[in-house]
Amino acid sequence: RGLTDISLLKRFIHLRYVDLSKNKLQDLSPLSSLTHLLWLKVDGNMLTSASMQKLPYLQVISFDCNRIEDLEGITHPLLANLSLKENKIQTMLGLSHDQLSSLQVLELRGNNIKTTAGLGVSKLKKLYLAQNTICSLEGLEEFEQLETLHLRDNKLEALDGFSDSMKCLQYLNLRSNGIRSFQEVEKLQVLPMLQALVLTDNPCAEEPSYRLEVLSRLPQLQRLDKELIEEDEREEAEQIRQTR
């Protein structure tokens, strides 16, 4: 609606669900009096910061498609789901487990992030980092509860940085990166629960025996590139593994 001022909302202190998407907002400070707020959507505005007064019951926020440059000032204790898709964020620094102890889902696709270092919320279950410029994976050993990691459309050429402490990671999407060798894929052996892997549109996926090469190194996989592993594939990969 082209709104630039939401100060009128201050008096509606019992609001629980607020959608202010597709306006021209630059300031969310009037929302600080909405202490019962559970769910907030402010996609497609002109915000340059996600910083807000702490809201004690807020569980879901979406800041997609703004002009936000960092992760500072997000401190809601019950926040479980935070989305900042398609902003201008360059660093993972700024989030703190002490202030975001309930955060489980973090969506940061379509930003300008170059490394995973510095992300201070280790209890995450789902982390979406597609369409960034990530070329190195750092600090991932903290994520012992992470189940889903999405890294499609980045600049990864090496798969260093994964750790056997990531004992819950089941789904890993590495589509459209620069992974050339199966030696890099082999580094994923440290992930004990990995069941689904996506490697389409990497140079290694062009190799003629690609699926068998991956499966011989990661025999626990159930799906590769969204396709179920067939029993005959599994047997053939096992023979290759034993021969080696």
mmCIF file of C-alpha atoms in Angstrom:
data_model
loop_
_atom_site.group_PDB
_atom_site.id
_atom_site.type_symbol
_atom_site.label_atom_id
_atom_site.label_comp_id
_atom_site.label_asym_id
_atom_site.label_seq_id
_atom_site.Cartn_x
_atom_site.Cartn_y
_atom_site.Cartn_z
ATOM 1 C CA ARG A 1 0.000 0.000 0.000
ATOM 2 C CA GLY A 2 3.008 2.331 -0.128
ATOM 3 C CA LEU A 3 2.987 2.848 3.653
ATOM 4 C CA THR A 4 5.916 4.757 5.128
ATOM 5 C CA ASP A 5 4.548 5.237 8.663
ATOM 6 C CA ILE A 6 3.037 2.563 10.933
ATOM 7 C CA SER A 7 2.964 4.560 14.182
ATOM 8 C CA LEU A 8 -0.817 4.010 14.347
ATOM 9 C CA LEU A 9 -0.130 0.341 15.200
ATOM 10 C CA LYS A 10 1.347 1.284 18.593
ATOM 11 C CA ARG A 11 -2.077 1.281 20.233
ATOM 12 C CA PHE A 12 -2.994 -2.254 19.048
ATOM 13 C CA ILE A 13 -0.940 -3.886 21.785
ATOM 14 C CA HIS A 14 -2.653 -7.297 21.557
ATOM 15 C CA LEU A 15 -1.907 -7.930 17.874
ATOM 16 C CA ARG A 16 -0.385 -11.366 17.331
ATOM 17 C CA TYR A 17 -0.053 -11.629 13.524
ATOM 18 C CA VAL A 18 1.146 -8.688 11.407
ATOM 19 C CA ASP A 19 1.872 -8.660 7.665
ATOM 20 C CA LEU A 20 3.373 -5.378 6.400
ATOM 21 C CA SER A 21 4.834 -6.727 3.152
ATOM 22 C CA LYS A 22 5.167 -4.650 -0.021
ATOM 23 C CA ASN A 23 5.228 -1.205 1.521
ATOM 24 C CA LYS A 24 7.959 1.452 1.797
ATOM 25 C CA LEU A 25 8.860 1.045 5.444
ATOM 26 C CA GLN A 26 12.277 2.029 6.776
ATOM 27 C CA ASP A 27 11.451 1.968 10.498
ATOM 28 C CA LEU A 28 9.802 -0.773 12.580
ATOM 29 C CA SER A 29 10.173 0.911 15.994
ATOM 30 C CA PRO A 30 6.370 1.387 16.433
ATOM 31 C CA LEU A 31 6.118 -2.413 16.729
ATOM 32 C CA SER A 32 8.030 -2.407 20.042
ATOM 33 C CA SER A 33 4.782 -1.938 21.971
ATOM 34 C CA LEU A 34 3.237 -5.072 20.394
ATOM 35 C CA THR A 35 4.548 -7.349 23.130
ATOM 36 C CA HIS A 36 2.104 -10.178 22.265
ATOM 37 C CA LEU A 37 3.324 -10.460 18.673
ATOM 38 C CA LEU A 38 3.896 -14.075 17.516
ATOM 39 C CA TRP A 39 4.396 -13.684 13.745
ATOM 40 C CA LEU A 40 5.746 -10.809 11.667
ATOM 41 C CA LYS A 41 6.188 -10.479 7.909
ATOM 42 C CA VAL A 42 7.811 -7.350 6.439
ATOM 43 C CA ASP A 43 8.960 -8.609 3.021
ATOM 44 C CA GLY A 44 9.564 -6.170 0.180
ATOM 45 C CA ASN A 45 10.124 -2.949 2.123
ATOM 46 C CA MET A 46 13.066 -0.529 2.329
ATOM 47 C CA LEU A 47 14.573 -1.716 5.612
ATOM 48 C CA THR A 48 18.350 -1.463 6.003
ATOM 49 C CA SER A 49 18.442 -3.170 9.427
ATOM 50 C CA ALA A 50 16.667 -6.114 11.081
ATOM 51 C CA SER A 51 17.337 -4.666 14.531
ATOM 52 C CA MET A 52 14.233 -4.387 16.716
ATOM 53 C CA GLN A 53 13.250 -4.103 20.341
ATOM 54 C CA LYS A 54 13.201 -7.561 21.944
ATOM 55 C CA LEU A 55 9.708 -9.086 21.635
ATOM 56 C CA PRO A 56 9.174 -11.856 24.219
ATOM 57 C CA TYR A 57 6.796 -14.143 22.272
ATOM 58 C CA LEU A 58 7.806 -13.562 18.651
ATOM 59 C CA GLN A 59 8.356 -16.932 16.940
ATOM 60 C CA VAL A 60 8.482 -16.214 13.178
ATOM 61 C CA ILE A 61 9.914 -13.227 11.265
ATOM 62 C CA SER A 62 10.350 -12.754 7.528
ATOM 63 C CA PHE A 63 12.489 -9.825 6.289
ATOM 64 C CA ASP A 64 12.802 -11.070 2.678
ATOM 65 C CA CYS A 65 13.603 -8.655 -0.178
ATOM 66 C CA ASN A 66 14.753 -5.615 1.792
ATOM 67 C CA ARG A 67 18.125 -3.810 1.895
ATOM 68 C CA ILE A 68 19.414 -5.303 5.144
ATOM 69 C CA GLU A 69 23.212 -5.415 5.363
ATOM 70 C CA ASP A 70 23.901 -7.343 8.604
ATOM 71 C CA LEU A 71 22.397 -9.637 11.253
ATOM 72 C CA GLU A 72 22.837 -7.319 14.228
ATOM 73 C CA GLY A 73 20.087 -6.571 16.748
ATOM 74 C CA ILE A 74 17.893 -9.695 16.403
ATOM 75 C CA THR A 75 17.301 -10.743 20.006
ATOM 76 C CA HIS A 76 13.867 -12.395 20.398
ATOM 77 C CA PRO A 77 14.122 -15.312 22.898
ATOM 78 C CA LEU A 78 11.375 -17.531 21.380
ATOM 79 C CA LEU A 79 12.197 -16.862 17.722
ATOM 80 C CA ALA A 80 12.209 -20.232 15.909
ATOM 81 C CA ASN A 81 12.119 -19.249 12.236
ATOM 82 C CA LEU A 82 14.039 -16.300 10.734
ATOM 83 C CA SER A 83 14.069 -15.477 7.014
ATOM 84 C CA LEU A 84 16.273 -12.827 5.371
ATOM 85 C CA LYS A 85 16.180 -13.947 1.741
ATOM 86 C CA GLU A 86 17.425 -11.584 -0.961
ATOM 87 C CA ASN A 87 18.985 -8.840 1.106
ATOM 88 C CA LYS A 88 22.523 -7.423 1.059
ATOM 89 C CA ILE A 89 24.046 -9.407 3.938
ATOM 90 C CA GLN A 90 27.783 -10.085 3.597
ATOM 91 C CA THR A 91 28.684 -11.747 6.907
ATOM 92 C CA MET A 92 27.168 -14.346 9.232
ATOM 93 C CA LEU A 93 28.293 -12.409 12.317
ATOM 94 C CA GLY A 94 25.727 -10.809 14.606
ATOM 95 C CA LEU A 95 23.455 -13.634 15.756
ATOM 96 C CA SER A 96 23.946 -14.949 19.287
ATOM 97 C CA HIS A 97 22.768 -18.238 20.804
ATOM 98 C CA ASP A 98 22.326 -16.486 24.170
ATOM 99 C CA GLN A 99 19.712 -14.185 22.639
ATOM 100 C CA LEU A 100 18.245 -16.616 20.085
ATOM 101 C CA SER A 101 18.235 -19.897 21.996
ATOM 102 C CA SER A 102 15.057 -21.151 20.231
ATOM 103 C CA LEU A 103 16.155 -20.497 16.626
ATOM 104 C CA GLN A 104 15.804 -23.648 14.474
ATOM 105 C CA VAL A 105 15.370 -22.419 10.884
ATOM 106 C CA LEU A 106 17.529 -19.718 9.280
ATOM 107 C CA GLU A 107 16.957 -18.668 5.659
ATOM 108 C CA LEU A 108 19.702 -16.525 4.060
ATOM 109 C CA ARG A 109 19.550 -17.399 0.368
ATOM 110 C CA GLY A 110 20.236 -14.719 -2.211
ATOM 111 C CA ASN A 111 22.658 -12.549 -0.207
ATOM 112 C CA ASN A 112 26.390 -11.737 -0.588
ATOM 113 C CA ILE A 113 27.813 -14.129 2.034
ATOM 114 C CA LYS A 114 31.338 -15.422 1.290
ATOM 115 C CA THR A 115 31.988 -17.759 4.244
ATOM 116 C CA THR A 116 30.019 -19.659 6.875
ATOM 117 C CA ALA A 117 32.361 -18.470 9.643
ATOM 118 C CA GLY A 118 30.948 -16.630 12.644
ATOM 119 C CA LEU A 119 27.384 -17.931 12.767
ATOM 120 C CA GLY A 120 26.692 -17.964 16.502
ATOM 121 C CA VAL A 121 23.452 -20.002 16.644
ATOM 122 C CA SER A 122 24.543 -23.607 16.960
ATOM 123 C CA LYS A 123 21.140 -25.192 17.747
ATOM 124 C CA LEU A 124 19.851 -24.708 14.185
ATOM 125 C CA LYS A 125 18.080 -27.599 12.450
ATOM 126 C CA LYS A 126 17.734 -26.066 8.970
ATOM 127 C CA LEU A 127 20.130 -23.627 7.313
ATOM 128 C CA TYR A 128 19.498 -22.259 3.805
ATOM 129 C CA LEU A 129 22.464 -20.502 2.146
ATOM 130 C CA ALA A 130 21.750 -20.981 -1.574
ATOM 131 C CA GLN A 131 22.632 -18.253 -4.099
ATOM 132 C CA ASN A 132 25.433 -16.602 -2.159
ATOM 133 C CA THR A 133 29.162 -16.397 -3.006
ATOM 134 C CA ILE A 134 30.399 -18.878 -0.389
ATOM 135 C CA CYS A 135 33.823 -20.291 -1.231
ATOM 136 C CA SER A 136 34.812 -21.708 2.173
ATOM 137 C CA LEU A 137 33.011 -23.683 4.861
ATOM 138 C CA GLU A 138 34.121 -22.723 8.362
ATOM 139 C CA GLY A 139 32.702 -23.154 11.857
ATOM 140 C CA LEU A 140 30.286 -25.953 10.897
ATOM 141 C CA GLU A 141 31.523 -28.287 13.642
ATOM 142 C CA GLU A 142 29.323 -26.365 16.091
ATOM 143 C CA PHE A 143 26.133 -27.497 14.352
ATOM 144 C CA GLU A 144 25.517 -30.799 16.088
ATOM 145 C CA GLN A 145 21.725 -30.600 15.607
ATOM 146 C CA LEU A 146 21.661 -29.436 11.974
ATOM 147 C CA GLU A 147 19.507 -31.720 9.783
ATOM 148 C CA THR A 148 19.305 -29.763 6.490
ATOM 149 C CA LEU A 149 22.014 -27.645 4.825
ATOM 150 C CA HIS A 150 21.313 -25.943 1.501
ATOM 151 C CA LEU A 151 24.362 -24.563 -0.372
ATOM 152 C CA ARG A 152 23.132 -24.524 -3.976
ATOM 153 C CA ASP A 153 24.577 -21.904 -6.360
ATOM 154 C CA ASN A 154 27.706 -20.938 -4.459
ATOM 155 C CA LYS A 155 31.447 -20.940 -5.283
ATOM 156 C CA LEU A 156 32.580 -24.084 -3.460
ATOM 157 C CA GLU A 157 35.424 -26.053 -5.036
ATOM 158 C CA ALA A 158 36.489 -27.944 -1.898
ATOM 159 C CA LEU A 159 34.420 -29.687 0.765
ATOM 160 C CA ASP A 160 36.666 -29.082 3.770
ATOM 161 C CA GLY A 161 34.846 -27.865 6.853
ATOM 162 C CA PHE A 162 32.400 -30.697 7.491
ATOM 163 C CA SER A 163 32.829 -32.490 10.818
ATOM 164 C CA ASP A 164 31.833 -35.789 12.410
ATOM 165 C CA SER A 165 30.215 -33.692 15.155
ATOM 166 C CA MET A 166 27.477 -32.908 12.590
ATOM 167 C CA LYS A 167 25.787 -36.133 13.561
ATOM 168 C CA CYS A 168 22.228 -35.124 12.585
ATOM 169 C CA LEU A 169 22.865 -33.824 9.051
ATOM 170 C CA GLN A 170 20.637 -35.826 6.692
ATOM 171 C CA TYR A 171 20.121 -33.560 3.656
ATOM 172 C CA LEU A 172 22.900 -31.654 1.866
ATOM 173 C CA ASN A 173 22.349 -29.682 -1.333
ATOM 174 C CA LEU A 174 25.538 -28.692 -3.206
ATOM 175 C CA ARG A 175 24.009 -28.189 -6.652
ATOM 176 C CA SER A 176 25.714 -25.702 -9.011
ATOM 177 C CA ASN A 177 29.057 -25.339 -7.283
ATOM 178 C CA GLY A 178 32.570 -26.102 -8.579
ATOM 179 C CA ILE A 179 33.197 -29.600 -7.151
ATOM 180 C CA ARG A 180 35.476 -31.353 -9.652
ATOM 181 C CA SER A 181 36.889 -34.445 -7.988
ATOM 182 C CA PHE A 182 35.437 -37.407 -6.149
ATOM 183 C CA GLN A 183 38.200 -36.903 -3.574
ATOM 184 C CA GLU A 184 36.227 -33.870 -2.425
ATOM 185 C CA VAL A 185 33.006 -35.898 -2.272
ATOM 186 C CA GLU A 186 34.881 -38.446 -0.149
ATOM 187 C CA LYS A 187 35.275 -35.810 2.577
ATOM 188 C CA LEU A 188 31.531 -36.164 3.244
ATOM 189 C CA GLN A 189 32.253 -39.565 4.805
ATOM 190 C CA VAL A 190 32.543 -37.730 8.133
ATOM 191 C CA LEU A 191 28.757 -37.137 8.115
ATOM 192 C CA PRO A 192 27.342 -40.275 9.762
ATOM 193 C CA MET A 193 23.637 -39.624 9.065
ATOM 194 C CA LEU A 194 23.823 -38.187 5.538
ATOM 195 C CA GLN A 195 20.996 -39.750 3.507
ATOM 196 C CA ALA A 196 20.235 -37.307 0.683
ATOM 197 C CA LEU A 197 22.866 -35.506 -1.389
ATOM 198 C CA VAL A 198 22.416 -33.190 -4.396
ATOM 199 C CA LEU A 199 25.469 -32.664 -6.651
ATOM 200 C CA THR A 200 23.824 -31.866 -10.011
ATOM 201 C CA ASP A 201 25.536 -29.157 -12.094
ATOM 202 C CA ASN A 202 28.958 -29.695 -10.546
ATOM 203 C CA PRO A 203 31.829 -30.731 -12.869
ATOM 204 C CA CYS A 204 32.115 -34.136 -11.140
ATOM 205 C CA ALA A 205 28.487 -34.928 -12.030
ATOM 206 C CA GLU A 206 29.474 -34.977 -15.728
ATOM 207 C CA GLU A 207 31.696 -38.045 -15.230
ATOM 208 C CA PRO A 208 30.296 -41.208 -16.897
ATOM 209 C CA SER A 209 30.231 -43.375 -13.742
ATOM 210 C CA TYR A 210 29.256 -40.470 -11.487
ATOM 211 C CA ARG A 211 26.512 -42.139 -9.438
ATOM 212 C CA LEU A 212 28.577 -45.271 -8.750
ATOM 213 C CA GLU A 213 31.639 -43.201 -7.837
ATOM 214 C CA VAL A 214 29.619 -41.221 -5.284
ATOM 215 C CA LEU A 215 27.815 -44.262 -3.901
ATOM 216 C CA SER A 216 31.007 -46.292 -3.516
ATOM 217 C CA ARG A 217 32.321 -43.508 -1.272
ATOM 218 C CA LEU A 218 29.044 -42.759 0.549
ATOM 219 C CA PRO A 219 27.269 -46.137 0.799
ATOM 220 C CA GLN A 220 24.731 -44.938 3.378
ATOM 221 C CA LEU A 221 23.034 -42.567 0.885
ATOM 222 C CA GLN A 222 19.345 -43.184 0.198
ATOM 223 C CA ARG A 223 18.964 -40.504 -2.483
ATOM 224 C CA LEU A 224 21.376 -38.875 -4.907
ATOM 225 C CA ASP A 225 20.135 -35.835 -6.845
ATOM 226 C CA LYS A 226 16.598 -36.494 -5.601
ATOM 227 C CA GLU A 227 16.556 -40.011 -7.104
ATOM 228 C CA LEU A 228 16.323 -43.062 -4.884
ATOM 229 C CA ILE A 229 19.315 -45.397 -4.925
ATOM 230 C CA GLU A 230 18.365 -48.643 -6.683
ATOM 231 C CA GLU A 231 19.379 -51.968 -5.143
ATOM 232 C CA ASP A 232 21.465 -53.025 -8.177
ATOM 233 C CA GLU A 233 23.316 -49.678 -8.040
ATOM 234 C CA ARG A 234 24.062 -50.241 -4.389
ATOM 235 C CA GLU A 235 25.450 -53.736 -5.058
ATOM 236 C CA GLU A 236 27.626 -52.533 -7.932
ATOM 237 C CA ALA A 237 28.981 -49.657 -5.830
ATOM 238 C CA GLU A 238 29.738 -52.084 -3.001
ATOM 239 C CA GLN A 239 31.764 -54.281 -5.384
ATOM 240 C CA ILE A 240 33.762 -51.228 -6.514
ATOM 241 C CA ARG A 241 34.385 -50.320 -2.890
ATOM 242 C CA GLN A 242 35.628 -53.801 -1.991
ATOM 243 C CA THR A 243 37.876 -53.965 -5.040
ATOM 244 C CA ARG A 244 39.527 -50.723 -4.005
#
